[in-house]
mmCIF file of C-alpha atoms and ligand atoms in Angstrom:
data_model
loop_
_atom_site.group_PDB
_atom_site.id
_atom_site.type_symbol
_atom_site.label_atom_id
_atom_site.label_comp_id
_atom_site.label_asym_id
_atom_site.label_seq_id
_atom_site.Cartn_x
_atom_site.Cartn_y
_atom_site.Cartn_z
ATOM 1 C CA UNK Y 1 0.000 0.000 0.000
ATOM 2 C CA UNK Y 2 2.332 2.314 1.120
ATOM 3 C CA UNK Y 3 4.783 1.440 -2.171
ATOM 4 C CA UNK Y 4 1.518 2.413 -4.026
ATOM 5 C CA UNK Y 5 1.204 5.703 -2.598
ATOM 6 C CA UNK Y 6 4.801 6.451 -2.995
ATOM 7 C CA UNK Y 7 4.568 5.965 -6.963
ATOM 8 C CA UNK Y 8 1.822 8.171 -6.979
ATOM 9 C CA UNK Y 9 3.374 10.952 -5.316
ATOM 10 C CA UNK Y 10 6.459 10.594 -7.542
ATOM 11 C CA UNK Y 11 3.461 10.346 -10.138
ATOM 12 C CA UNK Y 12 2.228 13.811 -9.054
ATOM 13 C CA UNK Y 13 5.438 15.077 -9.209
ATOM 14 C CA UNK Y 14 6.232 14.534 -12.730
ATOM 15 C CA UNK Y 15 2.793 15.696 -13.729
ATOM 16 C CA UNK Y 16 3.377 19.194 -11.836
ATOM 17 C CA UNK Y 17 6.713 19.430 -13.480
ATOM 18 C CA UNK Y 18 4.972 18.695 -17.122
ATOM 19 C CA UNK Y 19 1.825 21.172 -16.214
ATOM 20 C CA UNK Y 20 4.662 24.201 -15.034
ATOM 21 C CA UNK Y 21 7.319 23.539 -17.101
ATOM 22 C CA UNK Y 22 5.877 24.277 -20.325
ATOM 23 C CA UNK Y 23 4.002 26.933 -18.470
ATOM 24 C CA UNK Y 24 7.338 28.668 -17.422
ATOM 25 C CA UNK Y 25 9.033 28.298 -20.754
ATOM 26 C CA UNK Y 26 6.393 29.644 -22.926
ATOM 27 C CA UNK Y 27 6.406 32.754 -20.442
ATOM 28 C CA UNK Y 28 9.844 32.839 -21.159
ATOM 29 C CA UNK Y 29 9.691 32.617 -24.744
ATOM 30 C CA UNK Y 30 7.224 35.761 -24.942
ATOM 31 C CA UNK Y 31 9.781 37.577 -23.263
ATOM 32 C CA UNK Y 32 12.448 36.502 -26.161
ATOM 33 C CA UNK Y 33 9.620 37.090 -29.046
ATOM 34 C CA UNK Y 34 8.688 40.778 -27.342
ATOM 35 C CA UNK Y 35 12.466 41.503 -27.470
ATOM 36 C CA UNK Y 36 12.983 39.823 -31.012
ATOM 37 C CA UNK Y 37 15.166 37.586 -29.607
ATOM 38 C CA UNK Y 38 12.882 34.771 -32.028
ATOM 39 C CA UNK Y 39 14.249 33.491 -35.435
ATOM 40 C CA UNK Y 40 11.609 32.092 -37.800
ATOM 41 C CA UNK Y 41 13.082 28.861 -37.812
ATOM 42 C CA UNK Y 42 12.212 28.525 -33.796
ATOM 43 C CA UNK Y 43 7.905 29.543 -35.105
ATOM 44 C CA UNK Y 44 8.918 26.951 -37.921
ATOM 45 C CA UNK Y 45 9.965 24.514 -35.257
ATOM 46 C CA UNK Y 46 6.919 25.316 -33.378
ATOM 47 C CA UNK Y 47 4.552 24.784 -36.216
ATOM 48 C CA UNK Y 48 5.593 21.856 -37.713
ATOM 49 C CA UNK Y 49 5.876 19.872 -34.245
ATOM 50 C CA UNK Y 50 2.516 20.850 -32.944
ATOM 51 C CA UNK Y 51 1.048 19.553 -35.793
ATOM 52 C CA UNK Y 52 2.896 16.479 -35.795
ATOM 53 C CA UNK Y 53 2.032 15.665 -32.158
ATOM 54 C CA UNK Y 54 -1.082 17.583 -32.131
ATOM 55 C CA UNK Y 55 -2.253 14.772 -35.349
ATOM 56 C CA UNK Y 56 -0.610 11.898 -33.217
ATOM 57 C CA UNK Y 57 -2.766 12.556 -30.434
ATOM 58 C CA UNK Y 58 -6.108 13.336 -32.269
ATOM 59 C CA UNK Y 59 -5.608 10.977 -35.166
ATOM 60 C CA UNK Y 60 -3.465 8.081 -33.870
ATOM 61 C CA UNK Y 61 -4.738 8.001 -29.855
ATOM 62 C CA UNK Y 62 -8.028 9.187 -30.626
ATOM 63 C CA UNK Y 63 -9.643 8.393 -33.927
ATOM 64 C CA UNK Y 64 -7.691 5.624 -34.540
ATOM 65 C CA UNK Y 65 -6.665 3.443 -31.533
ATOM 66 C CA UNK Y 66 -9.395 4.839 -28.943
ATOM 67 C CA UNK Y 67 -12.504 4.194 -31.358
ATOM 68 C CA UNK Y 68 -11.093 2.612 -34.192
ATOM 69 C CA UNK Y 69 -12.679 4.684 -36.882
ATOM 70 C CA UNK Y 70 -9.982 3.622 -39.564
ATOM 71 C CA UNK Y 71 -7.452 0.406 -39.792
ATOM 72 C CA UNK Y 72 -4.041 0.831 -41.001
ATOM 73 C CA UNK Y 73 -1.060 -1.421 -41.658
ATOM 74 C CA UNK Y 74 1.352 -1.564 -38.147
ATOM 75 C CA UNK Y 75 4.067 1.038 -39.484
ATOM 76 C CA UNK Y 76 1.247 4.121 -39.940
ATOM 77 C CA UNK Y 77 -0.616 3.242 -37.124
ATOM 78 C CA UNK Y 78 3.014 3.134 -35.229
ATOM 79 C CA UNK Y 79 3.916 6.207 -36.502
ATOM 80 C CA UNK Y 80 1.012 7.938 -35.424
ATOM 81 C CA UNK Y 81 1.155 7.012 -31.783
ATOM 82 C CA UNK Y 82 4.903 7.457 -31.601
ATOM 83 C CA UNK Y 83 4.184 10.943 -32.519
ATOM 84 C CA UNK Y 84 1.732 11.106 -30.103
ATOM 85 C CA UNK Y 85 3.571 9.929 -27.600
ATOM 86 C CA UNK Y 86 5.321 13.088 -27.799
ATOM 87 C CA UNK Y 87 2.546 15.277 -26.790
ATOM 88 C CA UNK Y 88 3.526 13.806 -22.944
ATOM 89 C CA UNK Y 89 -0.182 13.303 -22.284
ATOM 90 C CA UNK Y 90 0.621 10.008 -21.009
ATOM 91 C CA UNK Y 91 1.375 6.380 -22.778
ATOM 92 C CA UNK Y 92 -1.329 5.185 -25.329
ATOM 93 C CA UNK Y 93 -2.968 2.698 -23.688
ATOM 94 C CA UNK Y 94 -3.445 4.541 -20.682
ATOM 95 C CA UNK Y 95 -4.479 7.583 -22.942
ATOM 96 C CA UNK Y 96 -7.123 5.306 -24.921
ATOM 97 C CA UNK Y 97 -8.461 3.355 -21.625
ATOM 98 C CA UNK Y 98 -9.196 6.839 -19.583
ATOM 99 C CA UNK Y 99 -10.828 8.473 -22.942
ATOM 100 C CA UNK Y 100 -12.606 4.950 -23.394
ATOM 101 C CA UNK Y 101 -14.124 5.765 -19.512
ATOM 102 C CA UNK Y 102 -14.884 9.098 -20.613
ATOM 103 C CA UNK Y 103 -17.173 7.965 -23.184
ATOM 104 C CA UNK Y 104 -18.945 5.679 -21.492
ATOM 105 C CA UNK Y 105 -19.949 8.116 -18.578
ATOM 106 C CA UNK Y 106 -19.776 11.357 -20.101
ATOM 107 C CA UNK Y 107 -20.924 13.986 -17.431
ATOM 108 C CA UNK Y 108 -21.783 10.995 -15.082
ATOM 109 C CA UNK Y 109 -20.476 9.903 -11.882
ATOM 110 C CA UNK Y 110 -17.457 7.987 -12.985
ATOM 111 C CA UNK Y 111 -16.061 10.515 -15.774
ATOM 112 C CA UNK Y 112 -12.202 10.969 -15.496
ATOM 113 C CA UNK Y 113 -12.881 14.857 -16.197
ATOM 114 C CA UNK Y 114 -16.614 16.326 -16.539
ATOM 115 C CA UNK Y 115 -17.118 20.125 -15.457
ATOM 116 C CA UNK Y 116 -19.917 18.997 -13.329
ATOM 117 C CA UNK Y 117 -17.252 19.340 -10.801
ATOM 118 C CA UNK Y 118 -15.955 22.133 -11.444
ATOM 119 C CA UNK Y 119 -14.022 23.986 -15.157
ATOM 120 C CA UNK Y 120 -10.366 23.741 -13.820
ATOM 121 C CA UNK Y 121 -11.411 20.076 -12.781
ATOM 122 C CA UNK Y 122 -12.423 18.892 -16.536
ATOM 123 C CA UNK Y 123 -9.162 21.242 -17.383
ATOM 124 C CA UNK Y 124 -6.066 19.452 -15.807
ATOM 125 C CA UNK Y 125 -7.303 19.211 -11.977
ATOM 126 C CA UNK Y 126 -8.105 15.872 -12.920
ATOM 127 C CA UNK Y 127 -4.878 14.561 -13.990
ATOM 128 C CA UNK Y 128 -4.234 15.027 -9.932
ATOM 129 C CA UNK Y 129 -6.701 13.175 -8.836
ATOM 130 C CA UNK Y 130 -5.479 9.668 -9.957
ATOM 131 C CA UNK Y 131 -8.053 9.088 -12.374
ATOM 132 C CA UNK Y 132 -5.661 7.812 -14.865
ATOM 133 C CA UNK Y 133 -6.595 3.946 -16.216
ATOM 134 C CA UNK Y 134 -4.280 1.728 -17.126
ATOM 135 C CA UNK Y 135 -5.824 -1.845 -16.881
ATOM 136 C CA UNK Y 136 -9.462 -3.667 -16.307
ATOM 137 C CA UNK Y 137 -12.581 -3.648 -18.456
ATOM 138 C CA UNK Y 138 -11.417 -0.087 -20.102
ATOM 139 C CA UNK Y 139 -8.225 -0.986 -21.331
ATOM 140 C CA UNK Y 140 -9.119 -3.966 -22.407
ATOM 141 C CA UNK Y 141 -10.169 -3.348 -26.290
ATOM 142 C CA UNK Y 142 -6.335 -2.174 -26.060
ATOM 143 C CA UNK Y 143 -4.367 -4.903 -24.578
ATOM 144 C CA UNK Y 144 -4.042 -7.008 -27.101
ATOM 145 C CA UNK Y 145 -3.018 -4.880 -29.973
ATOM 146 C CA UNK Y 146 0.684 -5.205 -30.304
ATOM 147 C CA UNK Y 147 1.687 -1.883 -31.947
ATOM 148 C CA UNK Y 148 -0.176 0.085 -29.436
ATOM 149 C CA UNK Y 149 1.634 -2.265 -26.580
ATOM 150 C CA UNK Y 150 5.014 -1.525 -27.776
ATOM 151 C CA UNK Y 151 4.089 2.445 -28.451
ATOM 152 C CA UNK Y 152 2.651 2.529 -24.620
ATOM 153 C CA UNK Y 153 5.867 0.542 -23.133
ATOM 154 C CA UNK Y 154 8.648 2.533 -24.886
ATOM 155 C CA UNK Y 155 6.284 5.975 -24.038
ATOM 156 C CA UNK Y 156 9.463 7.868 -22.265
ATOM 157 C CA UNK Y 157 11.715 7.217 -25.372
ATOM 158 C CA UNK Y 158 9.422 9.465 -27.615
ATOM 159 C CA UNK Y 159 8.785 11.662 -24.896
ATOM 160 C CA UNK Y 160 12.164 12.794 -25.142
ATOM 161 C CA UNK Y 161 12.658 12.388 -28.537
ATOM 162 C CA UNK Y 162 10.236 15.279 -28.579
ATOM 163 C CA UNK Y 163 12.111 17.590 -27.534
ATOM 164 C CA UNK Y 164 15.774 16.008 -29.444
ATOM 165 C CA UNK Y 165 13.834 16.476 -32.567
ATOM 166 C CA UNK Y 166 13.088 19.958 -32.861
ATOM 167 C CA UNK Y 167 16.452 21.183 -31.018
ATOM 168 C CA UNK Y 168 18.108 19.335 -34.182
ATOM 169 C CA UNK Y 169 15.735 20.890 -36.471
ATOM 170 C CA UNK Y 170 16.505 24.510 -35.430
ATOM 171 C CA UNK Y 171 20.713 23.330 -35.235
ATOM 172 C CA UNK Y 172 20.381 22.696 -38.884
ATOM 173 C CA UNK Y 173 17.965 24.928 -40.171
ATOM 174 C CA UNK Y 174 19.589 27.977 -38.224
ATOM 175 C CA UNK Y 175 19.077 28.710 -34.423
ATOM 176 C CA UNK Y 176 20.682 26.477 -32.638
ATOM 177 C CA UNK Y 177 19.520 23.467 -30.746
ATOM 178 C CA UNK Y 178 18.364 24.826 -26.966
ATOM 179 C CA UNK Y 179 16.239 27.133 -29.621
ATOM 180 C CA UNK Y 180 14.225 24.559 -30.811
ATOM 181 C CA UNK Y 181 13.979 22.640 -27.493
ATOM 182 C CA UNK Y 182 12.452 25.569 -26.195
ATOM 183 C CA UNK Y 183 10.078 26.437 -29.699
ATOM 184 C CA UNK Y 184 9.595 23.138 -30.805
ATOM 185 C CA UNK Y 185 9.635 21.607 -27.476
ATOM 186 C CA UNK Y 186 8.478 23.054 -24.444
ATOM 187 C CA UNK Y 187 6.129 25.689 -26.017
ATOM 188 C CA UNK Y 188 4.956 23.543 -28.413
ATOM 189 C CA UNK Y 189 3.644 21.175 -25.247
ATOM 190 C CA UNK Y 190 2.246 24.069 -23.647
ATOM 191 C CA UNK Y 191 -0.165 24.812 -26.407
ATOM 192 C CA UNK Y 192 -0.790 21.021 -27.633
ATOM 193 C CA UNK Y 193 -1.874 20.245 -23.712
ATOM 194 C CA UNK Y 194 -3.873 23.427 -22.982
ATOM 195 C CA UNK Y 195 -5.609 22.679 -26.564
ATOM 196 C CA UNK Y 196 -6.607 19.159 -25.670
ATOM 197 C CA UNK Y 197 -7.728 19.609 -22.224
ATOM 198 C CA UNK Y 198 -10.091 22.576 -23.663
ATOM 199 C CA UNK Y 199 -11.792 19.946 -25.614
ATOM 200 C CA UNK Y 200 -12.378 18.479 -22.080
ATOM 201 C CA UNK Y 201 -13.397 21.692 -20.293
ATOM 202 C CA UNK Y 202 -14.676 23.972 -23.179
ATOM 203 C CA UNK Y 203 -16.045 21.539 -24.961
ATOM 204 C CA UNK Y 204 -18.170 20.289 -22.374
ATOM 205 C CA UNK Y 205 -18.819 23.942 -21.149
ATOM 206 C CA UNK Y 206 -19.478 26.452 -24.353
ATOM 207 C CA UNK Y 207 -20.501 26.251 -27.852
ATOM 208 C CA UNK Y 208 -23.954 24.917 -29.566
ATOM 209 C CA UNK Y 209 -25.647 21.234 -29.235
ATOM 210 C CA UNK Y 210 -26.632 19.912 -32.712
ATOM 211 C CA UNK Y 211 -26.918 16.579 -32.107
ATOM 212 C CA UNK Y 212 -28.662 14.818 -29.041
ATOM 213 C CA UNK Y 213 -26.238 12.902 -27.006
ATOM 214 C CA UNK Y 214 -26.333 11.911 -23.694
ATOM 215 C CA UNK Y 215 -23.936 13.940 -22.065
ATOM 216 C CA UNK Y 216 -23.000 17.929 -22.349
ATOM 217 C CA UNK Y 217 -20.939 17.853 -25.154
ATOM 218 C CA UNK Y 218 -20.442 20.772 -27.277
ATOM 219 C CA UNK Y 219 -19.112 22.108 -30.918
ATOM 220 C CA UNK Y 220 -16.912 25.117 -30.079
ATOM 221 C CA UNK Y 221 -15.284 26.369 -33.283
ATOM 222 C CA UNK Y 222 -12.325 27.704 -31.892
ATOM 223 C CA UNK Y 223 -11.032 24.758 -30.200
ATOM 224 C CA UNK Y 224 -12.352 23.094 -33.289
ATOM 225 C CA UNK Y 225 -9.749 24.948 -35.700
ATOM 226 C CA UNK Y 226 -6.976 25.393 -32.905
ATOM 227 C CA UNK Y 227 -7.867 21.516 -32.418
ATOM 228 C CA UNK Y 228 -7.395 20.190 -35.823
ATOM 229 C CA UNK Y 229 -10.888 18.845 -35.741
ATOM 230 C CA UNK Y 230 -11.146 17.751 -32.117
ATOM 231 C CA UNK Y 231 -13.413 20.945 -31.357
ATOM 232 C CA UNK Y 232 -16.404 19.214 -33.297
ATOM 233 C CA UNK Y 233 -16.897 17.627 -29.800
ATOM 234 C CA UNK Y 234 -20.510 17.176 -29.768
ATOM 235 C CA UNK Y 235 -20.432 15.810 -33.299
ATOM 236 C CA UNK Y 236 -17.663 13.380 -32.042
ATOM 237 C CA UNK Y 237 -20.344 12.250 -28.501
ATOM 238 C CA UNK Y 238 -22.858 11.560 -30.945
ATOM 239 C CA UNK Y 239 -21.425 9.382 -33.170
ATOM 240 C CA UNK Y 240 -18.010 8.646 -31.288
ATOM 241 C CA UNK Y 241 -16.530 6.137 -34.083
ATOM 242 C CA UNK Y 242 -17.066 8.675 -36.873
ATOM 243 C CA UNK Y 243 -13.746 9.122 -38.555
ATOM 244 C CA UNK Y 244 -14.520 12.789 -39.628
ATOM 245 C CA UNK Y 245 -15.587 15.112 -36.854
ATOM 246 C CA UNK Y 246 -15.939 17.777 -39.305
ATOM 247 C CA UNK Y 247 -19.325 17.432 -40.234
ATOM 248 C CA UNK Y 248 -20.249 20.113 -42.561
ATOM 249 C CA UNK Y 249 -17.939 21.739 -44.971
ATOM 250 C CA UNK Y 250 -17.000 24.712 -42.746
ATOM 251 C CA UNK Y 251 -16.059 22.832 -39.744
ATOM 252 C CA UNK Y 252 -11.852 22.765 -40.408
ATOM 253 C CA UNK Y 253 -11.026 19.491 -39.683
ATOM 254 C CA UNK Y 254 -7.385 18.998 -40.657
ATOM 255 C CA UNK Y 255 -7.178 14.856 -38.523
ATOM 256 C CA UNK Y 256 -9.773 14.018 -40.759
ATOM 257 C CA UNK Y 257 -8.208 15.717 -44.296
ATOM 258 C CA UNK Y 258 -5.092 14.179 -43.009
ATOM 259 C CA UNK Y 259 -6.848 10.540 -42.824
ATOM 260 C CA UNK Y 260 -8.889 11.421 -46.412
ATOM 261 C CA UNK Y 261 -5.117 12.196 -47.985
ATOM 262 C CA UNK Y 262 -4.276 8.886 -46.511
ATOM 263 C CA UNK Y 263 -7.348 6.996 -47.642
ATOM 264 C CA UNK Y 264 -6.325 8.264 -50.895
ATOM 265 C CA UNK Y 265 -2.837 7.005 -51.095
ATOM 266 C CA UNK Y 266 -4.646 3.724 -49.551
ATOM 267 C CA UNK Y 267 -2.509 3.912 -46.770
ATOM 268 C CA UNK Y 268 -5.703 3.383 -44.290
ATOM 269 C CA UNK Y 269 -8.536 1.122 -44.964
ATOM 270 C CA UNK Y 270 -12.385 0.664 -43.845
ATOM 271 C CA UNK Y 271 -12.453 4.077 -42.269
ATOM 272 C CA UNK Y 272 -15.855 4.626 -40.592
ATOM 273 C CA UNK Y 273 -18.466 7.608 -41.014
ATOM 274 C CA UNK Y 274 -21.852 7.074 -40.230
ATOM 275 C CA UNK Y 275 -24.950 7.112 -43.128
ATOM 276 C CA UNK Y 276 -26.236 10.734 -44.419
ATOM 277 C CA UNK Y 277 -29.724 9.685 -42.869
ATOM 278 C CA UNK Y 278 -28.232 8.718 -39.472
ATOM 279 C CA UNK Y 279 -26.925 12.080 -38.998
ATOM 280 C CA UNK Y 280 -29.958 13.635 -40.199
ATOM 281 C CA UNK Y 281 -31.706 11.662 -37.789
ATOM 282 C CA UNK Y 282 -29.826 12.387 -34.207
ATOM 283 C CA UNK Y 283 -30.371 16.322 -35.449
ATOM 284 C CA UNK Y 284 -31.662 18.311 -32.632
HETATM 285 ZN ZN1 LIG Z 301 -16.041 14.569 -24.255
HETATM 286 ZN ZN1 LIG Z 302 -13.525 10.294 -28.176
#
């Protein structure tokens, strides 16, 4: 018992320092852009490795391993998660299992993170509160699929590699490694964390109900572009294996242009959307 406790406080600990870290840095890195201390190869940095881990975690955890709305052959599907290990919200499995939980009692007692108790909660006070799942009934669609075991167990690898990565980037392309650490690292978690957890708390808080679903669930546009699709949230609660959360041609959806592009170059196969007269029908 008292082992178990331990590892959770030494759990707690890293979370803080991967919560305030990123915090602190991008505060930081304001100063440096105010004082135009910033090279565009640090905002290229930036760019290019939020989108990469910001398309790991909504494509490859979410879409694809959490509800399965596409297959793909081991290498893509690794690729994806690898890249989304490098968001640092946590291994795969554990990812899918706790998001699996959230779907199943959305806004209910149970929920890892509903704003029934409280914004901040839904936000990131829940990542303190050890509702993190790892094993039993939720993890289970998970535990035997091989790629997403071997993504999950080598988790801290890519982790780090996340921040390697862009720190080489900005050494070649011009600004020096600790640049792109900082840009293409630390920043760059900052704003993929705070943009995911909104879908949690904003999501669930503000924006318009077009479908009936049983929970609170919400389409907020902003977190919907800033989100690369994951904003479409109350699309996603009503029809949760839907590969495309972007419903009607205005919703900017870039995981689900990204998985069209790869549909096309038949990288991905049997990816799901529900029929026209479904949708029609679960229309508020
Ligand atoms: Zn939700
Ligand atoms: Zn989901």
């Amino acid at each position: 018992m008292n082992t178990k406790k331990a590892r959770l406080n030494v759990r707690k600990l890293f979370l803080l320092l991967a919560v305030i870290t990123p915090l602190a840095a991008t505060v930081w890195a304001i100063v440096l852009l105010w004082n135009k201390h910033v090279d565009w190869a640090d905002l290229f940095a930036l760019f290019l490795f939020y989108v990469l881990t910001a398309t790991g975690v909504g494509i490859g955890f979410h879409r694809m391993l959490t509800h399965k709305s596409f297959e793909a052959p081991a290498p893509v599907r690794f690729l994806f998660l690898a890249f989304g290990s490098m968001a640092l919200e946590g291994p795969a499995i554990e990812w899918a299992a706790t998001h699996n939980k959230h779907h199943a009692k959305s806004d209910k007692e149970g929920d890892p993170h509903s704003p029934l108790e409280g914004f901040w909660h839904a936000h990131l006070g829940w990542l303190f509160r050890d509702r993190f799942i790892r094993s039993g009934v939720w993890a289970k669609p998970y535990e035997n699929d091989r790629t997403a075991r071997i993504a999950d167990k080598t988790f801290a690898f890519w982790a780090v590699l996340g921040f390697i990565l862009p720190g080489l980037l900005t050494l070649w392309i011009g600004s020096g490694f600790w640049s792109g650490v900082l840009w293409g690292g630390l920043v760059r978690i900052f704003l993929v964390h705070h943009i995911t957890w909104s879908v949690n708390s904003v999501c669930h808080t503000f924006g318009r109900r077009v479908f009936r679903s049983n929970d609170r669930s919400r389409n907020e546009w902003i977190i919907g572009i800033l989100g690369l699709g994951e904003g479409w949230h109350n699309n996603h609660h009503a029809f949760p294996k839907a590969a495309y959360h972007g419903m009607r041609w205005w919703q900017f959806d870039l995981n689900g242009y990204v998985i069209r592009l790869l549909k096309w170059l038949r990288l991905v196969r049997n990816v799901w959307m529900p029929k026209r007269e479904d949708i029609q029908k679960r229309l508020i």
